[in-house]
PDB file of N, CA and C in Angstrom:
ATOM      1  N   MET A  16      14.763  19.033  27.708  1.00 50.00           N
ATOM      2  CA  MET A  16      14.168  19.343  26.423  1.00 50.00           C
ATOM      3  C   MET A  16      13.421  18.128  25.875  1.00 50.00           C
ATOM      4  N   ALA A  17      14.041  16.959  26.027  1.00 51.00           N
ATOM      5  CA  ALA A  17      13.391  15.748  25.530  1.00 51.00           C
ATOM      6  C   ALA A  17      12.111  15.464  26.298  1.00 51.00           C
ATOM      7  N   SER A  18      12.134  15.723  27.619  1.00 60.00           N
ATOM      8  CA  SER A  18      10.925  15.470  28.407  1.00 60.00           C
ATOM      9  C   SER A  18       9.810  16.430  28.017  1.00 60.00           C
ATOM     10  N   GLN A  19      10.164  17.676  27.685  1.00 63.00           N
ATOM     11  CA  GLN A  19       9.158  18.632  27.225  1.00 63.00           C
ATOM     12  C   GLN A  19       8.569  18.183  25.898  1.00 63.00           C
ATOM     13  N   MET A  20       9.426  17.670  25.015  1.00 55.00           N
ATOM     14  CA  MET A  20       8.958  17.211  23.713  1.00 55.00           C
ATOM     15  C   MET A  20       8.002  16.027  23.894  1.00 55.00           C
ATOM     16  N   HIS A  21       8.376  15.080  24.786  1.00 57.00           N
ATOM     17  CA  HIS A  21       7.508  13.928  25.030  1.00 57.00           C
ATOM     18  C   HIS A  21       6.191  14.370  25.659  1.00 57.00           C
ATOM     19  N   GLN A  22       6.252  15.346  26.578  1.00 64.00           N
ATOM     20  CA  GLN A  22       5.041  15.874  27.217  1.00 64.00           C
ATOM     21  C   GLN A  22       4.136  16.494  26.165  1.00 64.00           C
ATOM     22  N   SER A  23       4.730  17.296  25.274  1.00 65.00           N
ATOM     23  CA  SER A  23       3.955  17.956  24.228  1.00 65.00           C
ATOM     24  C   SER A  23       3.330  16.931  23.285  1.00 65.00           C
ATOM     25  N   MET A  24       4.109  15.915  22.906  1.00 61.00           N
ATOM     26  CA  MET A  24       3.591  14.885  22.008  1.00 61.00           C
ATOM     27  C   MET A  24       2.462  14.110  22.684  1.00 61.00           C
ATOM     28  N   PHE A  25       2.599  13.851  23.993  1.00 64.00           N
ATOM     29  CA  PHE A  25       1.553  13.140  24.725  1.00 64.00           C
ATOM     30  C   PHE A  25       0.268  13.955  24.748  1.00 64.00           C
ATOM     31  N   GLU A  26       0.392  15.272  24.985  1.00 71.00           N
ATOM     32  CA  GLU A  26      -0.788  16.131  25.005  1.00 71.00           C
ATOM     33  C   GLU A  26      -1.467  16.150  23.641  1.00 71.00           C
ATOM     34  N   LYS A  27      -0.679  16.235  22.581  1.00 68.00           N
ATOM     35  CA  LYS A  27      -1.254  16.250  21.233  1.00 68.00           C
ATOM     36  C   LYS A  27      -1.940  14.926  20.925  1.00 68.00           C
ATOM     37  N   ALA A  28      -1.300  13.827  21.323  1.00 66.00           N
ATOM     38  CA  ALA A  28      -1.887  12.511  21.067  1.00 66.00           C
ATOM     39  C   ALA A  28      -3.202  12.341  21.815  1.00 66.00           C
ATOM     40  N   SER A  29      -3.255  12.838  23.055  1.00 73.00           N
ATOM     41  CA  SER A  29      -4.506  12.705  23.802  1.00 73.00           C
ATOM     42  C   SER A  29      -5.603  13.557  23.173  1.00 73.00           C
ATOM     43  N   LYS A  30      -5.249  14.737  22.651  1.00 72.00           N
ATOM     44  CA  LYS A  30      -6.240  15.585  21.981  1.00 72.00           C
ATOM     45  C   LYS A  30      -6.753  14.896  20.715  1.00 72.00           C
ATOM     46  N   LEU A  31      -5.832  14.297  19.948  1.00 70.00           N
ATOM     47  CA  LEU A  31      -6.246  13.587  18.737  1.00 70.00           C
ATOM     48  C   LEU A  31      -7.138  12.400  19.085  1.00 70.00           C
ATOM     49  N   GLY A  32      -6.810  11.716  20.174  1.00 71.00           N
ATOM     50  CA  GLY A  32      -7.638  10.592  20.609  1.00 71.00           C
ATOM     51  C   GLY A  32      -9.039  11.036  20.983  1.00 71.00           C
ATOM     52  N   LYS A  33      -9.142  12.165  21.678  1.00 72.00           N
ATOM     53  CA  LYS A  33     -10.456  12.687  22.057  1.00 72.00           C
ATOM     54  C   LYS A  33     -11.269  13.063  20.822  1.00 72.00           C
ATOM     55  N   LEU A  34     -10.608  13.709  19.850  1.00 69.00           N
ATOM     56  CA  LEU A  34     -11.319  14.080  18.626  1.00 69.00           C
ATOM     57  C   LEU A  34     -11.804  12.847  17.880  1.00 69.00           C
ATOM     58  N   THR A  35     -10.970  11.816  17.857  1.00 70.00           N
ATOM     59  CA  THR A  35     -11.365  10.581  17.181  1.00 70.00           C
ATOM     60  C   THR A  35     -12.558   9.943  17.872  1.00 70.00           C
ATOM     61  N   MET A  36     -12.549   9.930  19.203  1.00 70.00           N
ATOM     62  CA  MET A  36     -13.678   9.356  19.940  1.00 70.00           C
ATOM     63  C   MET A  36     -14.950  10.165  19.711  1.00 70.00           C
ATOM     64  N   GLU A  37     -14.839  11.503  19.663  1.00 69.00           N
ATOM     65  CA  GLU A  37     -16.013  12.327  19.379  1.00 69.00           C
ATOM     66  C   GLU A  37     -16.569  11.996  18.000  1.00 69.00           C
ATOM     67  N   LEU A  38     -15.686  11.817  17.056  1.00 65.00           N
ATOM     68  CA  LEU A  38     -16.116  11.502  15.699  1.00 65.00           C
ATOM     69  C   LEU A  38     -16.833  10.156  15.672  1.00 65.00           C
ATOM     70  N   LYS A  39     -16.308   9.167  16.396  1.00 66.00           N
ATOM     71  CA  LYS A  39     -16.960   7.858  16.444  1.00 66.00           C
ATOM     72  C   LYS A  39     -18.322   7.943  17.116  1.00 66.00           C
ATOM     73  N   ASP A  40     -18.455   8.828  18.122  1.00 66.00           N
ATOM     74  CA  ASP A  40     -19.751   9.009  18.782  1.00 66.00           C
ATOM     75  C   ASP A  40     -20.785   9.583  17.825  1.00 66.00           C
ATOM     76  N   HIS A  41     -20.349  10.440  16.928  1.00 58.00           N
ATOM     77  CA  HIS A  41     -21.272  11.073  15.986  1.00 58.00           C
ATOM     78  C   HIS A  41     -21.543  10.209  14.757  1.00 58.00           C
ATOM     79  N   VAL A  42     -20.756   9.178  14.560  1.00 57.00           N
ATOM     80  CA  VAL A  42     -20.937   8.327  13.389  1.00 57.00           C
ATOM     81  C   VAL A  42     -21.094   6.877  13.837  1.00 57.00           C
ATOM     82  N   PRO A  43     -22.189   6.557  14.506  1.00 52.00           N
ATOM     83  CA  PRO A  43     -22.352   5.186  14.986  1.00 52.00           C
ATOM     84  C   PRO A  43     -22.525   4.177  13.857  1.00 52.00           C
ATOM     85  N   GLU A  44     -23.105   4.609  12.746  1.00 50.00           N
ATOM     86  CA  GLU A  44     -23.319   3.653  11.657  1.00 50.00           C
ATOM     87  C   GLU A  44     -22.006   3.198  11.037  1.00 50.00           C
ATOM     88  N   LEU A  45     -20.960   4.002  11.135  1.00 47.00           N
ATOM     89  CA  LEU A  45     -19.669   3.597  10.596  1.00 47.00           C
ATOM     90  C   LEU A  45     -18.949   2.634  11.533  1.00 47.00           C
ATOM     91  N   THR A  46     -19.228   2.732  12.815  1.00 46.00           N
ATOM     92  CA  THR A  46     -18.522   1.890  13.772  1.00 46.00           C
ATOM     93  C   THR A  46     -19.231   0.561  14.029  1.00 46.00           C
ATOM     94  N   THR A  47     -20.556   0.481  13.775  1.00 48.00           N
ATOM     95  CA  THR A  47     -21.275  -0.745  14.111  1.00 48.00           C
ATOM     96  C   THR A  47     -21.810  -1.484  12.886  1.00 48.00           C
ATOM     97  N   ALA A  48     -22.299  -0.776  11.901  1.00 49.00           N
ATOM     98  CA  ALA A  48     -22.931  -1.431  10.757  1.00 49.00           C
ATOM     99  C   ALA A  48     -21.878  -1.855   9.743  1.00 49.00           C
ATOM    100  N   SER A  49     -22.084  -3.056   9.191  1.00 51.00           N
ATOM    101  CA  SER A  49     -21.171  -3.510   8.150  1.00 51.00           C
ATOM    102  C   SER A  49     -21.772  -3.187   6.788  1.00 51.00           C
ATOM    103  N   GLY A  50     -20.972  -3.337   5.768  1.00 51.00           N
ATOM    104  CA  GLY A  50     -21.436  -3.046   4.412  1.00 51.00           C
ATOM    105  C   GLY A  50     -22.557  -3.979   3.986  1.00 51.00           C
ATOM    106  N   GLU A  51     -22.526  -5.234   4.464  1.00 54.00           N
ATOM    107  CA  GLU A  51     -23.559  -6.200   4.099  1.00 54.00           C
ATOM    108  C   GLU A  51     -24.915  -5.795   4.667  1.00 54.00           C
ATOM    109  N   GLU A  52     -24.911  -5.275   5.894  1.00 55.00           N
ATOM    110  CA  GLU A  52     -26.169  -4.839   6.499  1.00 55.00           C
ATOM    111  C   GLU A  52     -26.752  -3.659   5.740  1.00 55.00           C
ATOM    112  N   ALA A  53     -25.891  -2.770   5.278  1.00 53.00           N
ATOM    113  CA  ALA A  53     -26.363  -1.604   4.532  1.00 53.00           C
ATOM    114  C   ALA A  53     -26.997  -2.039   3.214  1.00 53.00           C
ATOM    115  N   VAL A  54     -26.420  -3.049   2.575  1.00 52.00           N
ATOM    116  CA  VAL A  54     -26.981  -3.541   1.317  1.00 52.00           C
ATOM    117  C   VAL A  54     -28.298  -4.264   1.581  1.00 52.00           C
ATOM    118  N   ALA A  55     -28.402  -4.966   2.716  1.00 53.00           N
ATOM    119  CA  ALA A  55     -29.619  -5.698   3.045  1.00 53.00           C
ATOM    120  C   ALA A  55     -30.793  -4.747   3.255  1.00 53.00           C
ATOM    121  N   ASN A  56     -30.523  -3.579   3.803  1.00 58.00           N
ATOM    122  CA  ASN A  56     -31.582  -2.583   3.996  1.00 58.00           C
ATOM    123  C   ASN A  56     -31.755  -1.808   2.700  1.00 58.00           C
ATOM    124  N   LYS A  57     -32.691  -2.252   1.879  1.00 57.00           N
ATOM    125  CA  LYS A  57     -32.885  -1.605   0.581  1.00 57.00           C
ATOM    126  C   LYS A  57     -33.991  -0.569   0.633  1.00 57.00           C
ATOM    127  N   GLU A  58     -34.214  -0.032   1.812  1.00 66.00           N
ATOM    128  CA  GLU A  58     -35.237   0.998   1.936  1.00 66.00           C
ATOM    129  C   GLU A  58     -34.752   2.264   1.249  1.00 66.00           C
ATOM    130  N   ILE A  59     -35.664   2.933   0.625  1.00 71.00           N
ATOM    131  CA  ILE A  59     -35.324   4.196  -0.016  1.00 71.00           C
ATOM    132  C   ILE A  59     -35.334   5.274   1.060  1.00 71.00           C
ATOM    133  N   VAL A  60     -34.194   5.919   1.235  1.00 71.00           N
ATOM    134  CA  VAL A  60     -34.071   6.951   2.261  1.00 71.00           C
ATOM    135  C   VAL A  60     -34.392   8.290   1.624  1.00 71.00           C
ATOM    136  N   LYS A  61     -35.395   8.943   2.171  1.00 78.00           N
ATOM    137  CA  LYS A  61     -35.770  10.257   1.665  1.00 78.00           C
ATOM    138  C   LYS A  61     -34.920  11.315   2.354  1.00 78.00           C
ATOM    139  N   PHE A  62     -34.776  12.432   1.696  1.00 75.00           N
ATOM    140  CA  PHE A  62     -33.987  13.534   2.244  1.00 75.00           C
ATOM    141  C   PHE A  62     -34.653  14.078   3.497  1.00 75.00           C
ATOM    142  N   ASP A  63     -33.896  14.146   4.559  1.00 78.00           N
ATOM    143  CA  ASP A  63     -34.397  14.665   5.831  1.00 78.00           C
ATOM    144  C   ASP A  63     -33.505  15.834   6.244  1.00 78.00           C
ATOM    145  N   PRO A  64     -34.029  17.067   6.196  1.00 80.00           N
ATOM    146  CA  PRO A  64     -33.198  18.236   6.514  1.00 80.00           C
ATOM    147  C   PRO A  64     -32.624  18.225   7.930  1.00 80.00           C
ATOM    148  N   SER A  65     -33.296  17.562   8.862  1.00 83.00           N
ATOM    149  CA  SER A  65     -32.785  17.544  10.238  1.00 83.00           C
ATOM    150  C   SER A  65     -31.470  16.765  10.334  1.00 83.00           C
ATOM    151  N   ARG A  66     -31.245  15.846   9.402  1.00 84.00           N
ATOM    152  CA  ARG A  66     -29.994  15.085   9.399  1.00 84.00           C
ATOM    153  C   ARG A  66     -28.814  15.943   8.972  1.00 84.00           C
ATOM    154  N   MET A  67     -29.091  17.054   8.300  1.00 87.00           N
ATOM    155  CA  MET A  67     -28.013  17.922   7.824  1.00 87.00           C
ATOM    156  C   MET A  67     -27.180  18.465   8.981  1.00 87.00           C
ATOM    157  N   ILE A  68     -27.816  18.711  10.114  1.00 89.00           N
ATOM    158  CA  ILE A  68     -27.081  19.239  11.275  1.00 89.00           C
ATOM    159  C   ILE A  68     -26.006  18.243  11.705  1.00 89.00           C
ATOM    160  N   GLY A  69     -26.379  16.978  11.794  1.00 88.00           N
ATOM    161  CA  GLY A  69     -25.408  15.948  12.163  1.00 88.00           C
ATOM    162  C   GLY A  69     -24.302  15.814  11.140  1.00 88.00           C
ATOM    163  N   ILE A  70     -24.680  15.892   9.870  1.00 89.00           N
ATOM    164  CA  ILE A  70     -23.683  15.791   8.805  1.00 89.00           C
ATOM    165  C   ILE A  70     -22.693  16.941   8.899  1.00 89.00           C
ATOM    166  N   ILE A  71     -23.194  18.136   9.129  1.00 92.00           N
ATOM    167  CA  ILE A  71     -22.328  19.314   9.234  1.00 92.00           C
ATOM    168  C   ILE A  71     -21.406  19.190  10.446  1.00 92.00           C
ATOM    169  N   LYS A  72     -21.935  18.700  11.566  1.00 92.00           N
ATOM    170  CA  LYS A  72     -21.105  18.523  12.761  1.00 92.00           C
ATOM    171  C   LYS A  72     -20.001  17.497  12.515  1.00 92.00           C
ATOM    172  N   ARG A  73     -20.362  16.378  11.868  1.00 93.00           N
ATOM    173  CA  ARG A  73     -19.354  15.357  11.567  1.00 93.00           C
ATOM    174  C   ARG A  73     -18.283  15.909  10.641  1.00 93.00           C
ATOM    175  N   LYS A  74     -18.718  16.669   9.645  1.00 94.00           N
ATOM    176  CA  LYS A  74     -17.763  17.255   8.706  1.00 94.00           C
ATOM    177  C   LYS A  74     -16.807  18.192   9.437  1.00 94.00           C
ATOM    178  N   ALA A  75     -17.327  18.993  10.370  1.00 94.00           N
ATOM    179  CA  ALA A  75     -16.483  19.910  11.147  1.00 94.00           C
ATOM    180  C   ALA A  75     -15.488  19.131  12.009  1.00 94.00           C
ATOM    181  N   LEU A  76     -15.950  18.035  12.621  1.00 94.00           N
ATOM    182  CA  LEU A  76     -15.051  17.220  13.437  1.00 94.00           C
ATOM    183  C   LEU A  76     -13.960  16.583  12.590  1.00 94.00           C
ATOM    184  N   ILE A  77     -14.328  16.116  11.404  1.00 95.00           N
ATOM    185  CA  ILE A  77     -13.341  15.515  10.507  1.00 95.00           C
ATOM    186  C   ILE A  77     -12.300  16.549  10.106  1.00 95.00           C
ATOM    187  N   LYS A  78     -12.756  17.764   9.786  1.00 96.00           N
ATOM    188  CA  LYS A  78     -11.814  18.823   9.412  1.00 96.00           C
ATOM    189  C   LYS A  78     -10.891  19.165  10.573  1.00 96.00           C
ATOM    190  N   GLU A  79     -11.440  19.233  11.779  1.00 95.00           N
ATOM    191  CA  GLU A  79     -10.626  19.556  12.954  1.00 95.00           C
ATOM    192  C   GLU A  79      -9.589  18.466  13.210  1.00 95.00           C
ATOM    193  N   LEU A  80     -10.009  17.214  13.078  1.00 95.00           N
ATOM    194  CA  LEU A  80      -9.094  16.099  13.269  1.00 95.00           C
ATOM    195  C   LEU A  80      -7.999  16.105  12.209  1.00 95.00           C
ATOM    196  N   ALA A  81      -8.378  16.353  10.963  1.00 95.00           N
ATOM    197  CA  ALA A  81      -7.391  16.411   9.880  1.00 95.00           C
ATOM    198  C   ALA A  81      -6.404  17.553  10.108  1.00 95.00           C
ATOM    199  N   ALA A  82      -6.896  18.693  10.568  1.00 95.00           N
ATOM    200  CA  ALA A  82      -6.012  19.832  10.836  1.00 95.00           C
ATOM    201  C   ALA A  82      -5.036  19.504  11.965  1.00 95.00           C
ATOM    202  N   ALA A  83      -5.523  18.811  12.982  1.00 94.00           N
ATOM    203  CA  ALA A  83      -4.648  18.444  14.102  1.00 94.00           C
ATOM    204  C   ALA A  83      -3.565  17.471  13.640  1.00 94.00           C
ATOM    205  N   TYR A  84      -3.943  16.465  12.855  1.00 96.00           N
ATOM    206  CA  TYR A  84      -2.957  15.531  12.323  1.00 96.00           C
ATOM    207  C   TYR A  84      -1.965  16.251  11.415  1.00 96.00           C
ATOM    208  N   HIS A  85      -2.454  17.152  10.584  1.00 97.00           N
ATOM    209  CA  HIS A  85      -1.585  17.896   9.670  1.00 97.00           C
ATOM    210  C   HIS A  85      -0.575  18.727  10.457  1.00 97.00           C
ATOM    211  N   ALA A  86      -1.038  19.417  11.491  1.00 96.00           N
ATOM    212  CA  ALA A  86      -0.140  20.238  12.311  1.00 96.00           C
ATOM    213  C   ALA A  86       0.928  19.368  12.972  1.00 96.00           C
ATOM    214  N   GLU A  87       0.528  18.199  13.436  1.00 95.00           N
ATOM    215  CA  GLU A  87       1.481  17.283  14.061  1.00 95.00           C
ATOM    216  C   GLU A  87       2.527  16.813  13.050  1.00 95.00           C
ATOM    217  N   CYS A  88       2.090  16.495  11.842  1.00 96.00           N
ATOM    218  CA  CYS A  88       3.020  16.054  10.796  1.00 96.00           C
ATOM    219  C   CYS A  88       3.999  17.166  10.431  1.00 96.00           C
ATOM    220  N   ILE A  89       3.502  18.386  10.302  1.00 97.00           N
ATOM    221  CA  ILE A  89       4.366  19.521   9.976  1.00 97.00           C
ATOM    222  C   ILE A  89       5.402  19.724  11.077  1.00 97.00           C
ATOM    223  N   ALA A  90       4.971  19.656  12.332  1.00 96.00           N
ATOM    224  CA  ALA A  90       5.893  19.848  13.459  1.00 96.00           C
ATOM    225  C   ALA A  90       6.973  18.762  13.476  1.00 96.00           C
ATOM    226  N   CYS A  91       6.567  17.522  13.247  1.00 96.00           N
ATOM    227  CA  CYS A  91       7.544  16.428  13.223  1.00 96.00           C
ATOM    228  C   CYS A  91       8.509  16.583  12.054  1.00 96.00           C
ATOM    229  N   GLY A  92       8.003  16.994  10.907  1.00 96.00           N
ATOM    230  CA  GLY A  92       8.858  17.213   9.739  1.00 96.00           C
ATOM    231  C   GLY A  92       9.881  18.306   9.985  1.00 96.00           C
ATOM    232  N   GLN A  93       9.452  19.398  10.598  1.00 97.00           N
ATOM    233  CA  GLN A  93      10.383  20.486  10.905  1.00 97.00           C
ATOM    234  C   GLN A  93      11.438  20.034  11.912  1.00 97.00           C
ATOM    235  N   GLU A  94      11.017  19.255  12.880  1.00 96.00           N
ATOM    236  CA  GLU A  94      11.970  18.750  13.869  1.00 96.00           C
ATOM    237  C   GLU A  94      13.002  17.839  13.206  1.00 96.00           C
ATOM    238  N   LEU A  95      12.540  16.983  12.296  1.00 96.00           N
ATOM    239  CA  LEU A  95      13.467  16.107  11.580  1.00 96.00           C
ATOM    240  C   LEU A  95      14.447  16.904  10.729  1.00 96.00           C
ATOM    241  N   LEU A  96      13.961  17.959  10.069  1.00 96.00           N
ATOM    242  CA  LEU A  96      14.858  18.801   9.275  1.00 96.00           C
ATOM    243  C   LEU A  96      15.923  19.460  10.145  1.00 96.00           C
ATOM    244  N   GLN A  97      15.530  19.947  11.309  1.00 96.00           N
ATOM    245  CA  GLN A  97      16.497  20.571  12.217  1.00 96.00           C
ATOM    246  C   GLN A  97      17.541  19.558  12.678  1.00 96.00           C
ATOM    247  N   LEU A  98      17.102  18.359  13.011  1.00 96.00           N
ATOM    248  CA  LEU A  98      18.045  17.325  13.433  1.00 96.00           C
ATOM    249  C   LEU A  98      18.991  16.944  12.299  1.00 96.00           C
ATOM    250  N   GLN A  99      18.457  16.870  11.083  1.00 95.00           N
ATOM    251  CA  GLN A  99      19.284  16.528   9.930  1.00 95.00           C
ATOM    252  C   GLN A  99      20.323  17.617   9.673  1.00 95.00           C
ATOM    253  N   LYS A 100      19.914  18.894   9.751  1.00 95.00           N
ATOM    254  CA  LYS A 100      20.857  19.998   9.552  1.00 95.00           C
ATOM    255  C   LYS A 100      21.952  19.971  10.614  1.00 95.00           C
ATOM    256  N   LYS A 101      21.554  19.705  11.853  1.00 93.00           N
ATOM    257  CA  LYS A 101      22.523  19.647  12.944  1.00 93.00           C
ATOM    258  C   LYS A 101      23.530  18.526  12.699  1.00 93.00           C
ATOM    259  N   LEU A 102      23.052  17.381  12.266  1.00 93.00           N
ATOM    260  CA  LEU A 102      23.928  16.251  11.983  1.00 93.00           C
ATOM    261  C   LEU A 102      24.866  16.569  10.826  1.00 93.00           C
ATOM    262  N   GLU A 103      24.336  17.199   9.770  1.00 92.00           N
ATOM    263  CA  GLU A 103      25.173  17.556   8.625  1.00 92.00           C
ATOM    264  C   GLU A 103      26.236  18.577   9.010  1.00 92.00           C
ATOM    265  N   GLU A 104      25.885  19.527   9.889  1.00 90.00           N
ATOM    266  CA  GLU A 104      26.866  20.511  10.349  1.00 90.00           C
ATOM    267  C   GLU A 104      27.981  19.832  11.133  1.00 90.00           C
ATOM    268  N   GLN A 105      27.630  18.900  11.995  1.00 87.00           N
ATOM    269  CA  GLN A 105      28.644  18.175  12.765  1.00 87.00           C
ATOM    270  C   GLN A 105      29.541  17.372  11.835  1.00 87.00           C
ATOM    271  N   TYR A 106      28.949  16.764  10.826  1.00 84.00           N
ATOM    272  CA  TYR A 106      29.720  15.977   9.875  1.00 84.00           C
ATOM    273  C   TYR A 106      30.664  16.887   9.092  1.00 84.00           C
ATOM    274  N   ALA A 107      30.173  18.062   8.679  1.00 82.00           N
ATOM    275  CA  ALA A 107      30.996  19.006   7.926  1.00 82.00           C
ATOM    276  C   ALA A 107      32.150  19.516   8.783  1.00 82.00           C
ATOM    277  N   GLU A 108      31.909  19.746  10.069  1.00 79.00           N
ATOM    278  CA  GLU A 108      32.971  20.205  10.964  1.00 79.00           C
ATOM    279  C   GLU A 108      34.047  19.143  11.130  1.00 79.00           C
ATOM    280  N   ARG A 109      33.657  17.884  11.155  1.00 78.00           N
ATOM    281  CA  ARG A 109      34.641  16.806  11.276  1.00 78.00           C
ATOM    282  C   ARG A 109      35.420  16.616   9.986  1.00 78.00           C
ATOM    283  N   ARG A 110      34.748  16.792   8.862  1.00 75.00           N
ATOM    284  CA  ARG A 110      35.391  16.574   7.567  1.00 75.00           C
ATOM    285  C   ARG A 110      36.310  17.728   7.183  1.00 75.00           C
ATOM    286  N   ALA A 111      36.039  18.936   7.654  1.00 66.00           N
ATOM    287  CA  ALA A 111      36.807  20.115   7.252  1.00 66.00           C
ATOM    288  C   ALA A 111      38.300  19.966   7.541  1.00 66.00           C
ATOM    289  N   PRO A 112      38.743  19.569   8.731  1.00 63.00           N
ATOM    290  CA  PRO A 112      40.189  19.440   8.963  1.00 63.00           C
ATOM    291  C   PRO A 112      40.836  18.380   8.076  1.00 63.00           C
ATOM    292  N   GLU A 113      40.125  17.317   7.785  1.00 59.00           N
ATOM    293  CA  GLU A 113      40.686  16.264   6.944  1.00 59.00           C
ATOM    294  C   GLU A 113      40.880  16.749   5.514  1.00 59.00           C
ATOM    295  N   GLU A 114      39.957  17.545   5.021  1.00 58.00           N
ATOM    296  CA  GLU A 114      40.033  18.015   3.645  1.00 58.00           C
ATOM    297  C   GLU A 114      41.096  19.087   3.462  1.00 58.00           C
ATOM    298  N   THR A 115      41.455  19.801   4.533  1.00 57.00           N
ATOM    299  CA  THR A 115      42.449  20.864   4.410  1.00 57.00           C
ATOM    300  C   THR A 115      43.862  20.309   4.298  1.00 57.00           C
ATOM    301  N   ARG A 116      44.050  19.091   4.736  1.00 58.00           N
ATOM    302  CA  ARG A 116      45.380  18.492   4.587  1.00 58.00           C
ATOM    303  C   ARG A 116      45.689  18.316   3.112  1.00 58.00           C
ATOM    304  N   LYS A 117      46.903  18.635   2.777  1.00 59.00           N
ATOM    305  CA  LYS A 117      47.303  18.478   1.383  1.00 59.00           C
ATOM    306  C   LYS A 117      47.703  17.028   1.155  1.00 59.00           C
ATOM    307  N   VAL A 118      47.188  16.510   0.108  1.00 61.00           N
ATOM    308  CA  VAL A 118      47.524  15.147  -0.248  1.00 61.00           C
ATOM    309  C   VAL A 118      48.669  15.224  -1.247  1.00 61.00           C
ATOM    310  N   LEU A 119      49.798  14.701  -0.854  1.00 67.00           N
ATOM    311  CA  LEU A 119      50.961  14.718  -1.733  1.00 67.00           C
ATOM    312  C   LEU A 119      50.896  13.501  -2.641  1.00 67.00           C
ATOM    313  N   LYS A 120      50.939  13.773  -3.915  1.00 74.00           N
ATOM    314  CA  LYS A 120      50.924  12.674  -4.875  1.00 74.00           C
ATOM    315  C   LYS A 120      52.363  12.346  -5.254  1.00 74.00           C
ATOM    316  N   ARG A 121      52.631  11.089  -5.269  1.00 75.00           N
ATOM    317  CA  ARG A 121      53.963  10.666  -5.696  1.00 75.00           C
ATOM    318  C   ARG A 121      54.027  10.736  -7.206  1.00 75.00           C
ATOM    319  N   PRO A 122      55.192  11.065  -7.735  1.00 74.00           N
ATOM    320  CA  PRO A 122      55.315  11.082  -9.199  1.00 74.00           C
ATOM    321  C   PRO A 122      55.216   9.658  -9.747  1.00 74.00           C
ATOM    322  N   LYS A 123      54.738   9.567 -10.949  1.00 76.00           N
ATOM    323  CA  LYS A 123      54.601   8.257 -11.581  1.00 76.00           C
ATOM    324  C   LYS A 123      55.982   7.671 -11.840  1.00 76.00           C
ATOM    325  N   LYS A 124      56.061   6.367 -11.700  1.00 77.00           N
ATOM    326  CA  LYS A 124      57.341   5.703 -11.921  1.00 77.00           C
ATOM    327  C   LYS A 124      57.716   5.721 -13.394  1.00 77.00           C
ATOM    328  N   ARG A 125      56.745   5.536 -14.232  1.00 77.00           N
ATOM    329  CA  ARG A 125      57.009   5.545 -15.672  1.00 77.00           C
ATOM    330  C   ARG A 125      56.251   6.701 -16.282  1.00 77.00           C
ATOM    331  N   SER A 126      56.926   7.491 -17.015  1.00 76.00           N
ATOM    332  CA  SER A 126      56.249   8.580 -17.701  1.00 76.00           C
ATOM    333  C   SER A 126      55.835   8.101 -19.082  1.00 76.00           C
ATOM    334  N   LYS A 127      54.790   8.673 -19.585  1.00 74.00           N
ATOM    335  CA  LYS A 127      54.314   8.276 -20.909  1.00 74.00           C
ATOM    336  C   LYS A 127      55.258   8.826 -21.962  1.00 74.00           C
ATOM    337  N   LYS A 128      55.534   8.008 -22.934  1.00 72.00           N
ATOM    338  CA  LYS A 128      56.407   8.440 -24.023  1.00 72.00           C
ATOM    339  C   LYS A 128      55.599   9.244 -25.017  1.00 72.00           C
ATOM    340  N   GLU A 129      56.191  10.325 -25.464  1.00 69.00           N
ATOM    341  CA  GLU A 129      55.518  11.145 -26.466  1.00 69.00           C
ATOM    342  C   GLU A 129      55.968  10.700 -27.841  1.00 69.00           C
ATOM    343  N   HIS A 130      55.106  10.631 -28.795  1.00 61.00           N
ATOM    344  CA  HIS A 130      55.445  10.206 -30.159  1.00 61.00           C
ATOM    345  C   HIS A 130      55.701  11.358 -31.044  1.00 61.00           C
TER     346      HIS A 130
END
């Protein structure tokens, strides 16, 4: 079971890595240009409709990557909850016999005087 879980996690990680690399391929200005270079280029950029296709593709890749990360987080969270419940059940099973024993209290040596 553990090997299947590791295999599944490896497959998911490789898919996330591929999506990240695709995103970097589509956004070269984010990976190579620094903020100082962008400020140095004070050219006024006019709206170019052909750039919209690239923007839409990048947005789709970002959404896909975010969905993949979200699904991975949800799966890990559910797995942690199951492990926690299992641990709590084991703890409750161990504690149950101890709690069923009657604790005999010894009577007090001195009783309180009533006025």
